[in-house]
XYZ file of C-alpha atoms in Angstrom:
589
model
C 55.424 -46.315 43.050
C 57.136 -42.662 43.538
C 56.552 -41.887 40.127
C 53.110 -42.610 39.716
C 52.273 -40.942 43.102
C 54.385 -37.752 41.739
C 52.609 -38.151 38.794
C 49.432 -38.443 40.270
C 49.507 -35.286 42.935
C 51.158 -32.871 39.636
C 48.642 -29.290 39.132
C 46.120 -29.566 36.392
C 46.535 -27.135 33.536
C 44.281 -24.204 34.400
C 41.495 -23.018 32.667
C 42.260 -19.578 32.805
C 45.830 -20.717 30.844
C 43.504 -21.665 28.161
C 41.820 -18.454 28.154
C 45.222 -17.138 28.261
C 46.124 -18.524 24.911
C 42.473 -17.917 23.311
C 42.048 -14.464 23.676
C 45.236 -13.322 21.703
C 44.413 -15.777 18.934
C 40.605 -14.506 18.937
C 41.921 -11.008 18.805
C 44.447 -11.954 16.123
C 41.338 -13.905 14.085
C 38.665 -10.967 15.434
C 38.239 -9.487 12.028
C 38.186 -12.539 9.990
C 35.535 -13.860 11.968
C 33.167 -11.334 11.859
C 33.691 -10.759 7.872
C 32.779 -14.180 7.614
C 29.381 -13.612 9.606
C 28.610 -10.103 7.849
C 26.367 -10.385 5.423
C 27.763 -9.535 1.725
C 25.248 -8.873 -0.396
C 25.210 -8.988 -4.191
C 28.588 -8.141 -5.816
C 28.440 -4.919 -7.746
C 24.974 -3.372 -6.138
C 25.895 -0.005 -4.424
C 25.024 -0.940 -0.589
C 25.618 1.117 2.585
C 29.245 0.512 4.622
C 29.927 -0.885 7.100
C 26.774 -3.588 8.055
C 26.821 -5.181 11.311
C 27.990 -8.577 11.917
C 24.817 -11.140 10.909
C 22.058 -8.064 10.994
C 23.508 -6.508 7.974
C 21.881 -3.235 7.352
C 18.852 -4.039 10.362
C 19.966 -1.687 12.718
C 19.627 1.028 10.703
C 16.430 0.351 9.130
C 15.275 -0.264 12.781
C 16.736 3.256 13.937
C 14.971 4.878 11.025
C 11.850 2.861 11.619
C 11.432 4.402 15.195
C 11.906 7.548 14.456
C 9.501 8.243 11.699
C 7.178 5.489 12.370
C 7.770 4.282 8.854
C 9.598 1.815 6.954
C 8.710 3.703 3.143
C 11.413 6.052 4.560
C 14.110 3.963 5.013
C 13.752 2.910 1.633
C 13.485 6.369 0.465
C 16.467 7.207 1.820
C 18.485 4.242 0.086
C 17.450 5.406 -3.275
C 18.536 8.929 -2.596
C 21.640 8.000 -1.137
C 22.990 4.698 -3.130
C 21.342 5.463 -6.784
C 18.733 3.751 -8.957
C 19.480 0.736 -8.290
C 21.201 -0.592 -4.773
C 20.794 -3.036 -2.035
C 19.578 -3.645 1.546
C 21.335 -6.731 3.920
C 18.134 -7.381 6.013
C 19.695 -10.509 7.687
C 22.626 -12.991 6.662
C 20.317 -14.449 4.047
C 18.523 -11.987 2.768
C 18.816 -8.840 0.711
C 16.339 -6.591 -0.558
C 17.228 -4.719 -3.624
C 15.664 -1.285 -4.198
C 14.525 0.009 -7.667
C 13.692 3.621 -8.389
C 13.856 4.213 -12.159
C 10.718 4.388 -13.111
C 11.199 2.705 -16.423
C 13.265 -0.046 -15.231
C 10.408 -0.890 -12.621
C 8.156 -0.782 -15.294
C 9.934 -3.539 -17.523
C 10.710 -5.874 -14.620
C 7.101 -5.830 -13.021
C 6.242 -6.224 -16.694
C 8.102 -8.764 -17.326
C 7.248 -12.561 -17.164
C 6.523 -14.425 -14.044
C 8.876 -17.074 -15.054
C 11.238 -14.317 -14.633
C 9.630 -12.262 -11.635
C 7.028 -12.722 -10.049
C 4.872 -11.980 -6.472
C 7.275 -12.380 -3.309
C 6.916 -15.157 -0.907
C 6.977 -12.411 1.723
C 4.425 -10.756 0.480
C 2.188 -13.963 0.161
C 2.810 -14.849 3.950
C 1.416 -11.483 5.375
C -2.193 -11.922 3.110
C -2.198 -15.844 3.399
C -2.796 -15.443 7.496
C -6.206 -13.933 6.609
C -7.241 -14.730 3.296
C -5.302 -17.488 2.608
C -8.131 -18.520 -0.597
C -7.330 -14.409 -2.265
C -5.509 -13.984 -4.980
C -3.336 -11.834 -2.743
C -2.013 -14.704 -1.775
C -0.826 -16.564 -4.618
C 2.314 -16.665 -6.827
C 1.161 -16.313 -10.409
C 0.498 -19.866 -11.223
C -3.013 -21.751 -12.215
C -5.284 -20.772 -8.974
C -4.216 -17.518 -9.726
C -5.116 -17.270 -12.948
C -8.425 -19.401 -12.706
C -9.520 -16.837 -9.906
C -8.593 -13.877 -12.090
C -10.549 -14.980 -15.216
C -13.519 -15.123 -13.318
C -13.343 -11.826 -10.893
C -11.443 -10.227 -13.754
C -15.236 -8.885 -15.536
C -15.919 -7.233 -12.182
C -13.503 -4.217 -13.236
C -14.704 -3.964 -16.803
C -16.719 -1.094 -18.256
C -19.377 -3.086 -18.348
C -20.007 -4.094 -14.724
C -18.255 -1.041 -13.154
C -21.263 1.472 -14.837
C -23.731 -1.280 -13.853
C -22.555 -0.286 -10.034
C -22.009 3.568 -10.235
C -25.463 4.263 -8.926
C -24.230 2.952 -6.096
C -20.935 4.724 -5.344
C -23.210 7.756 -6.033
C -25.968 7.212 -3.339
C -22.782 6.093 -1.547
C -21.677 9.930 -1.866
C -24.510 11.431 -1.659
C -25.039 10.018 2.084
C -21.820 11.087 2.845
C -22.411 14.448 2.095
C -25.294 13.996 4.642
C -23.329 13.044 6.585
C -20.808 16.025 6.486
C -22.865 18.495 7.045
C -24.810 16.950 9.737
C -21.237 16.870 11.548
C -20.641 20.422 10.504
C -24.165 21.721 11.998
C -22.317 20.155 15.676
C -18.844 21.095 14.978
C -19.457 24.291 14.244
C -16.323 26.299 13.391
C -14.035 23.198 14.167
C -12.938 20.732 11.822
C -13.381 16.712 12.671
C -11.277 13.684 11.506
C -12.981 12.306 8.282
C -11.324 9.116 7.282
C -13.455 7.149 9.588
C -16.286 8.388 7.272
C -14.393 7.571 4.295
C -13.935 3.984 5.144
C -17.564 3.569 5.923
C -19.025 5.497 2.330
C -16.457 3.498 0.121
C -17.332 0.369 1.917
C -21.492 1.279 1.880
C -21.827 0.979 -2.126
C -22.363 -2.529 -1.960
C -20.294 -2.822 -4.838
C -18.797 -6.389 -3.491
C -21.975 -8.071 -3.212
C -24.894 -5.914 -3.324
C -25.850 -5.400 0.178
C -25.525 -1.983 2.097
C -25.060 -2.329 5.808
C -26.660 0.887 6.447
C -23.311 2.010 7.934
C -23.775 6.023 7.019
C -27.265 6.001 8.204
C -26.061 4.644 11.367
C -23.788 7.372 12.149
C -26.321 9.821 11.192
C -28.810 8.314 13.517
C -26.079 8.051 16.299
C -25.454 11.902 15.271
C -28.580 13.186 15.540
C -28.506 12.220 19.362
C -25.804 14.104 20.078
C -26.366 17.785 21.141
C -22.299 18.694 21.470
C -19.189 17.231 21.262
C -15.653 17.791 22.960
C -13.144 19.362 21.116
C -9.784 17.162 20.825
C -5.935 18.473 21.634
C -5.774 20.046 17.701
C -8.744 22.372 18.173
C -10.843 19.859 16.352
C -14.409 18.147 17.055
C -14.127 14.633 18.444
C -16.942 12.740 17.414
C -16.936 8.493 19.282
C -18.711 7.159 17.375
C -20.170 2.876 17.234
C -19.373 0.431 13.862
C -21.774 -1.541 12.400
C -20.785 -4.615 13.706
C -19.654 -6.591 10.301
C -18.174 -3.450 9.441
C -16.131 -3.683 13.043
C -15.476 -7.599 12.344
C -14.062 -6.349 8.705
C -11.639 -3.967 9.824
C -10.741 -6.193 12.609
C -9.411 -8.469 9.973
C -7.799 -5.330 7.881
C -5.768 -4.819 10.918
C -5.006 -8.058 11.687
C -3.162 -8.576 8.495
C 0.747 -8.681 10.067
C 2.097 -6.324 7.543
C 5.063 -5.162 9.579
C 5.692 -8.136 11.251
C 9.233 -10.117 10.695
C 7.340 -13.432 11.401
C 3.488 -13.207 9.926
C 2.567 -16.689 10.453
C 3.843 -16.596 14.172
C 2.202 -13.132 14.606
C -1.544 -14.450 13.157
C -0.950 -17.407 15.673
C -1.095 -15.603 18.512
C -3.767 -13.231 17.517
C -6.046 -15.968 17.125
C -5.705 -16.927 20.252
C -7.500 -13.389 21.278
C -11.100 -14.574 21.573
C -12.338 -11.370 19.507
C -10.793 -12.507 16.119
C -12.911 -15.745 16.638
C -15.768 -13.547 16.751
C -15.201 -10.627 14.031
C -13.945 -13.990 11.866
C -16.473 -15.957 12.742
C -19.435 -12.763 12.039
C -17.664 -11.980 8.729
C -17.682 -15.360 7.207
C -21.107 -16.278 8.595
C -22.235 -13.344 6.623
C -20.325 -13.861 3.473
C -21.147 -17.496 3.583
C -25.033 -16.690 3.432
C -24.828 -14.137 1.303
C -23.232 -16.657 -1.407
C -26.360 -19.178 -1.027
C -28.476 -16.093 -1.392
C -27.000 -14.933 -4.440
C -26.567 -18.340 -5.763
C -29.976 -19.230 -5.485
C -31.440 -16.111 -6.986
C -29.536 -16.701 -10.358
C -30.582 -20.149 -10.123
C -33.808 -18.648 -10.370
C -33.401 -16.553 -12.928
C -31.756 -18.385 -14.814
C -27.760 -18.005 -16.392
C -28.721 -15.514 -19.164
C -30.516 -13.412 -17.294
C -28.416 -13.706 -14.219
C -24.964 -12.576 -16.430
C -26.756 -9.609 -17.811
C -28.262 -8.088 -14.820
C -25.607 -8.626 -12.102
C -25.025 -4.949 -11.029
C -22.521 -6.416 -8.239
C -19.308 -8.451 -8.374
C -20.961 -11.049 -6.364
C -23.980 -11.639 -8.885
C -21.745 -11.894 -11.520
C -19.369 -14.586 -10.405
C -22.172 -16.819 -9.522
C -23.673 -16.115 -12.583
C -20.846 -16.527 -14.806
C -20.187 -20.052 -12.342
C -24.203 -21.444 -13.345
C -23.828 -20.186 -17.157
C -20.630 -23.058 -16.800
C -17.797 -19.959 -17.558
C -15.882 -21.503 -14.400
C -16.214 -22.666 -10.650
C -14.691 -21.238 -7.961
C -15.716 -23.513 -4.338
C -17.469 -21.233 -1.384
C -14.199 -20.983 0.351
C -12.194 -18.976 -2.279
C -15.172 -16.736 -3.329
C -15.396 -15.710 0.369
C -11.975 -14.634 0.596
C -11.970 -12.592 -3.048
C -14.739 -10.661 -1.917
C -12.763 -9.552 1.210
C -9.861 -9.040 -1.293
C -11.614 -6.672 -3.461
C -13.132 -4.899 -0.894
C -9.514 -4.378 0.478
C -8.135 -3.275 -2.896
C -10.515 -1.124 -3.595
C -12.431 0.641 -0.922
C -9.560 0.293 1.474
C -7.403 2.507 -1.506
C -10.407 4.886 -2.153
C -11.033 5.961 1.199
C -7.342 6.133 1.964
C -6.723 8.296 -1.158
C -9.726 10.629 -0.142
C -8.496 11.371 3.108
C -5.440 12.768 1.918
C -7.276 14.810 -0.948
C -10.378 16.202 1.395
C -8.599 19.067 2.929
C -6.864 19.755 -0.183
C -9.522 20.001 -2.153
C -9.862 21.599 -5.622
C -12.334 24.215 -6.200
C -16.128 24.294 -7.387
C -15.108 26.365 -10.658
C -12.066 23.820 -11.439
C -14.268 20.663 -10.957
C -17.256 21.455 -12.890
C -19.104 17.865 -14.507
C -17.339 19.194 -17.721
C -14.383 19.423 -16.833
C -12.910 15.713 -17.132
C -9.337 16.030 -17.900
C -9.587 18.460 -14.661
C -10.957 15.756 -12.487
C -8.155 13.020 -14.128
C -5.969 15.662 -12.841
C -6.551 15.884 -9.688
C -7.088 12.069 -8.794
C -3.649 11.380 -9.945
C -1.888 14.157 -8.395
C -3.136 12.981 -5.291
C -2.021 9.217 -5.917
C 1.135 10.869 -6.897
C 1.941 12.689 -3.961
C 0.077 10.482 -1.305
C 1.663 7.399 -2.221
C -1.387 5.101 -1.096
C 1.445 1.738 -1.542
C 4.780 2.877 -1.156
C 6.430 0.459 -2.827
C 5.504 -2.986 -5.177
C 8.224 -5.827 -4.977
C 8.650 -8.916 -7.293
C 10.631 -12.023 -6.111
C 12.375 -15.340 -7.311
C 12.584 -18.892 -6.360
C 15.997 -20.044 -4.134
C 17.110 -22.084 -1.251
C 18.271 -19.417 0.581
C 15.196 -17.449 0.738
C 13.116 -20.868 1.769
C 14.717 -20.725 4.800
C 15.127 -17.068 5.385
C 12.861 -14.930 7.602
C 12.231 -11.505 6.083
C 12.672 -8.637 8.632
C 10.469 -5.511 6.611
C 7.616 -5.570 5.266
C 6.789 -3.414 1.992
C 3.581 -4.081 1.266
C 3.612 -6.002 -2.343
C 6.846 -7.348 -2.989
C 8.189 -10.064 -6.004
C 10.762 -11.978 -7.029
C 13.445 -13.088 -9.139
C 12.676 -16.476 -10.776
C 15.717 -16.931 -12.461
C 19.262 -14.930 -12.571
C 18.579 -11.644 -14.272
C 20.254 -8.371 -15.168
C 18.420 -4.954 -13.835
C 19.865 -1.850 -14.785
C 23.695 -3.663 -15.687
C 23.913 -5.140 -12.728
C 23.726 -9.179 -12.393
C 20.523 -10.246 -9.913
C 20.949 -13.793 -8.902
C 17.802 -15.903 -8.658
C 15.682 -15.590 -5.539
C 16.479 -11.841 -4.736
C 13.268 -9.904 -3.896
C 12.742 -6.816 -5.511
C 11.027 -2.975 -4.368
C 9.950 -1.129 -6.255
C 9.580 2.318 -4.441
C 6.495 4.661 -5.251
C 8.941 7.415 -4.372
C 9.417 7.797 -8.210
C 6.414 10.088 -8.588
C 8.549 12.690 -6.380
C 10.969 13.319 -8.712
C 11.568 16.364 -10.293
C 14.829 17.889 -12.422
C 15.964 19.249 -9.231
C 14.860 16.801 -6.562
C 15.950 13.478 -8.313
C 14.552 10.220 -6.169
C 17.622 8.263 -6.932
C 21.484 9.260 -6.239
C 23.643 10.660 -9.180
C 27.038 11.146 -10.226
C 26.996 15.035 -9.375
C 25.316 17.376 -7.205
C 24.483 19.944 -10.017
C 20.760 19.856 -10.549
C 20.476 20.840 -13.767
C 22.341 17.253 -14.183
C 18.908 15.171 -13.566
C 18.105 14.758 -17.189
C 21.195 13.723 -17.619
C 21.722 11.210 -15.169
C 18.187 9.528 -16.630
C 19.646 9.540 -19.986
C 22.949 7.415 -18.960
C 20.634 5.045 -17.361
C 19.413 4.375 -21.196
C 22.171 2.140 -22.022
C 21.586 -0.524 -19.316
C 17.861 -0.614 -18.904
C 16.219 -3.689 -19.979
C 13.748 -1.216 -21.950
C 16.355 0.712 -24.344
C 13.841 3.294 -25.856
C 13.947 6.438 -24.690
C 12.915 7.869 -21.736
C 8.368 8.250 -21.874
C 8.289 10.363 -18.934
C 8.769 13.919 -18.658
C 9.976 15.039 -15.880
C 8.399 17.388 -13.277
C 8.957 20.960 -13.135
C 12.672 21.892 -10.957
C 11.257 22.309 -7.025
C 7.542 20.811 -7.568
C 7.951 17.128 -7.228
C 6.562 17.458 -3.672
C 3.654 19.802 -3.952
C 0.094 19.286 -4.811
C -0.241 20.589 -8.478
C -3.167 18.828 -10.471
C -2.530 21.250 -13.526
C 0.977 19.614 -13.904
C -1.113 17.124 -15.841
C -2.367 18.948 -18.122
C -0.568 19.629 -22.189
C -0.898 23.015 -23.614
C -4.539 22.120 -24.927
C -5.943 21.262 -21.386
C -6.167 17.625 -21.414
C -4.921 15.088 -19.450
C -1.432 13.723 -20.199
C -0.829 10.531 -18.255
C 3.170 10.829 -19.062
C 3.452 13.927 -17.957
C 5.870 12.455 -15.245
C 6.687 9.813 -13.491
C 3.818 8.294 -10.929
C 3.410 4.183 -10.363
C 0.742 4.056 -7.642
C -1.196 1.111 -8.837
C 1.874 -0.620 -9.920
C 1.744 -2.595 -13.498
C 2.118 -5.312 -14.858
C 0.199 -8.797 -14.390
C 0.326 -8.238 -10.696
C -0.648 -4.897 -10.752
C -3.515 -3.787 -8.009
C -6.434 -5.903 -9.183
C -8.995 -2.704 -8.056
C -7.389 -0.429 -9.823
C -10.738 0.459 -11.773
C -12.857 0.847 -9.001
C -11.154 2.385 -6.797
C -10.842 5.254 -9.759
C -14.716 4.919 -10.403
C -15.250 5.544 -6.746
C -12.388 8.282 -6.393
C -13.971 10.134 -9.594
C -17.791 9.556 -8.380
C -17.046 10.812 -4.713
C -14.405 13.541 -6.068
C -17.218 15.050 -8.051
C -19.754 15.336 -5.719
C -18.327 15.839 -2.169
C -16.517 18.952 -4.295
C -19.752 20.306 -5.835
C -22.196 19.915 -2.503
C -19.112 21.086 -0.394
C -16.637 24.076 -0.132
C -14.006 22.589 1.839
C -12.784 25.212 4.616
C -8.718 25.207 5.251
C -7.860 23.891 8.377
C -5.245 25.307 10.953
C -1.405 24.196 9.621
C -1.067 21.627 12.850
C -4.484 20.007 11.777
C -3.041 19.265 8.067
C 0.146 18.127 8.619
C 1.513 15.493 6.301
C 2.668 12.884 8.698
C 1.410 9.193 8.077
C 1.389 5.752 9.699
C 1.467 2.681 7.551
C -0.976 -0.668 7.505
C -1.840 -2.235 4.417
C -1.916 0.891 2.566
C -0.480 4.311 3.602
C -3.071 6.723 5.770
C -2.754 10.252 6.861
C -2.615 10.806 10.885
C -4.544 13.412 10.250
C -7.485 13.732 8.094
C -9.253 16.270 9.410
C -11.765 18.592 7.549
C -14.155 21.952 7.957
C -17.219 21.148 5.490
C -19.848 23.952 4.595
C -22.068 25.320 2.055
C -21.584 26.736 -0.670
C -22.890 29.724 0.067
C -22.410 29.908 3.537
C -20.320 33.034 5.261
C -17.051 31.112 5.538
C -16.917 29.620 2.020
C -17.071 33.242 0.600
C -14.317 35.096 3.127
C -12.323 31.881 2.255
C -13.018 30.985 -1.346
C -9.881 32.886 -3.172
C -7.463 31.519 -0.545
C -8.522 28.196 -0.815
C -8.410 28.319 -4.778
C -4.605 28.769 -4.399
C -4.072 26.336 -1.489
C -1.455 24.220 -2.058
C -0.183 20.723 -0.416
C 2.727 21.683 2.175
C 6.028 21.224 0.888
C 7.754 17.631 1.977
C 11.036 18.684 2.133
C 13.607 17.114 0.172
């Protein structure tokens, strides 16, 4: 009994004793432990040191994400720092590597999509919204059977048939312009609003202008003055059309930089307003169909194919001649797809050209390879995408949540080599738009020495590993230039238009490359031309044309703001020779 009351009434082992004992063996296991939570990467692709436990290389893409605004530049930064080829931890399961040779890119995004092909990531931001586009497929049979029947919209062919358009399009903008200009006086006034609405008002997609630059001219013609804004410029408010409101509603509903795009489209449809603008939109597009389907039912398939001057008309056409079928539901959301990849592009590009724009004597009618020139100089240096990515099939990224969004990425189907080094299957792929920076001074990727008459050089030695071993196609830009706005640089010795001159990837290539590429260089060249010819383009004060951006689906100036006149008006001649030597500010390295 004395034993078992002893027993009984004995002290309990304290928990702090076993805290005691645990914190010098976590101490002793401390860095163990958090190798084993730090994410590795892929053995052999230059990375930054040191990542933090689980987040990898997050916290510094977040730090550099705040304080520019964009996540391009964190990118941009890898390349120069790491080298043509090197690798981002984004989470404990998943690493983004980052391509910037230029010919490299070229052979993966060319390669086939058993190989690489569209990133899951990608897929999930477009899906939310237009979940029937081909922005949202991998490259398999729905793919394919939607781009064999939208594919004649960007032929010769149908692209003349819609010209008129783009140039009536143009020709109300320039309206438009100068009825601003008659208000604003000697102050410039944000344009890209404009933009958006001329590139959209072609009717292009399906043959129906909204009337959206009349509307603003009616809305300006009621207004006898307008304030001026904190950058000296004229601040004009004013109303969308409404489908054009309900469209861009959608356009900015697309969760681009979101790290959970189906979880962010969830909650902003419970906002009451994206049941309406989605609910307007495809109410429209939905009659619009039976109206055009019905028309070339009653003119019959023949005649239908031959005189569709829209995409529209010709995929119903094309549909009732038996070429192919595609149900209501996916020809709603490829209309909203093509007017994203190409009038969203065009009016983005503009913007960054307007106030930068060539003179009358340089852009005569004549004077193609001029105009070539100057449309890809601005792609160049704009960088409308900043970056394409291709991705490949693995457990690992099934269950992984991607934490940045670049806004086309792809995939690696299969283990690869890029550039030497070994990419296993399922690693996504970006390839930066930076590329068109480079110069033989200002290389976009890191080298093995600082000299910079080394650039060439360091290209060369890439020559032995790339998948593509023929020499280099590129030239390279002149030493200091790759970040001004020079149109001539694409020029040879005879005048015409070289489009190796240098490196430049803004439409991407390949299968996946951007499906509008075609219009949205019809509608650069058509608007180009004439805004340039109807309009001397004043310079603007150096705060009002600063280079800063902000990124959605495609890469916009924060400022876009211009000082239209005449031709002949006072200011176009005391500015004319100044303005013929302007130049886009230098970026910096």
């Amino acid at each position: 009994m004395t034993s078992s009351a002893e027993s009984s009434t004995q002290t309990p082992f304290h928990p702090l004793l076993y805290l005691a004992l645990l914190l010098p063996l976590a101490y002793i296991l401390r860095k163990p432990l958090l190798r084993l939570v730090t994410p590795r990467g892929i053995p052999d692709v230059p990375a930054f040191p040191n990542p933090s436990p689980l987040l990898g290389d997050l916290p510094a893409f977040t730090k550099v994400l705040k304080e520019t605004g964009s996540f391009s530049e964190f990118f941009d930064k890898t390349a120069r720092e790491l080298g043509p080829i090197a690798q981002v931890r984004l989470s404990y399961l998943t690493t983004l590597v980052i391509l910037s040779d230029i010919q490299e890119t070229e052979a993966v995004f060319n390669s086939k999509p058993t190989t690489w092909d569209r990133s899951k990531d990608t897929i999930s931001f477009f899906r939310t919204v237009i979940p029937r586009g081909q922005l949202s497929f991998r490259t398999d049979p729905t793919f394919k059977h939607h781009r064999r029947l939208m594919g004649p919209a960007m032929t010769s062919k149908y692209l003349s048939s819609t010209t008129p358009k783009a140039a009536q399009a143009a020709s109300e903008l320039v309206e438009l312009f100068m009825a601003k200009a008659k208000i604003a006086g000697d102050r410039g006034f944000q344009a890209e609003d404009d933009l958006n609405n001329a590139t959209l008002a072609g009717g292009m997609a399906f043959g129906t202008n909204w009337g959206l630059l009349r509307s603003r001219q009616e809305q300006i013609r009621q207004m006898p003055s307008v304030p001026t804004g904190i950058l000296g410029e004229a601040e004009f408010t004013l109303h969308k059309v409404p489908l054009a409101e309900s469209l861009d509603y959608l356009f900015e509903s697309i969760p681009i930089k979101s790290p959970v795009p189906t979880l962010s489209h969830f909650i902003a449809r419970l906002n009451p307003a994206y049941h309406k603008h989605h609910r307007r939109l495809h109410t429209f597009l939905g009659k619009t169909i039976s109206q055009a389907r019905a028309k070339a039912q009653q003119m019959g398939a023949d005649a239908a194919v031959e005189l569709a001057d829209n995409t529209l008309d010709m995929m119903v056409a094309r549909e009732l001649r038996g070429d192919d079928f595609m149900p209501d539901e996916d020809m709603r959301d490829e209309l909203v797809v093509y007017l994203l990849a190409g009038t969203e592009t065009s009016a983005t590009t503009l913007a960054w050209l307007l106030d930068r724009a060539p003179t009358f004597d340089d852009l005569t009618t004549s004077n193609v390879p001029y105009l070539e020139a100057v449309i890809h100089e601005t792609l160049r240096l704009s960088r409308t995408t900043p970056g394409y990515t291709r991705e490949g099939e693995s457990e690992s990224l099934r269950k992984s949540s991607h934490k940045s969004p670049p806004p086309l990425m792809c995939a690696a189907m299969e283990d690869t080599m890029v550039l030497g080094r070994r990419i296993p299957k399922g690693t996504v792929l970006l390839g930066i738009t930076a590329t068109g920076w480079e110069d033989t001074s200002t290389p976009v990727y890191a080298g093995d020495s600082a000299d910079d008459e080394d650039t060439v050089a360091r290209s060369q030695r890439l020559q032995g590993v790339r998948t593509d071993k023929t020499a280099r196609k590129y030239g390279f830009w002149e030493a200091g230039t790759g970040r001004r706005f020079m149109p001539e640089r694409w020029l040879d010795e005879a005048g015409l238009f070289d489009p190796n001159a240098g490196p430049s990837l803004p439409f991407s290539t390949g299968q996946r490359a951007c499906f509008g590429k075609n219009l949205a260089m019809l509608e650069l060249r058509v608007f180009v031309t004439q805004l340039t010819l109807a309009i001397f383009f004043a310079p603007v004060t150096e705060d009002q044309n600063s280079f800063v951006n902000y990124e959605t689906v495609t890469n916009h100036p924060r400022q876009s703001i211009i000082r239209p006149c005449s031709w002949d008006s006072p200011m176009a001649s005391a500015t004319a020779s100044a303005t013929a030597t302007a130049s886009m500010p230098d970026l910096g390295a």
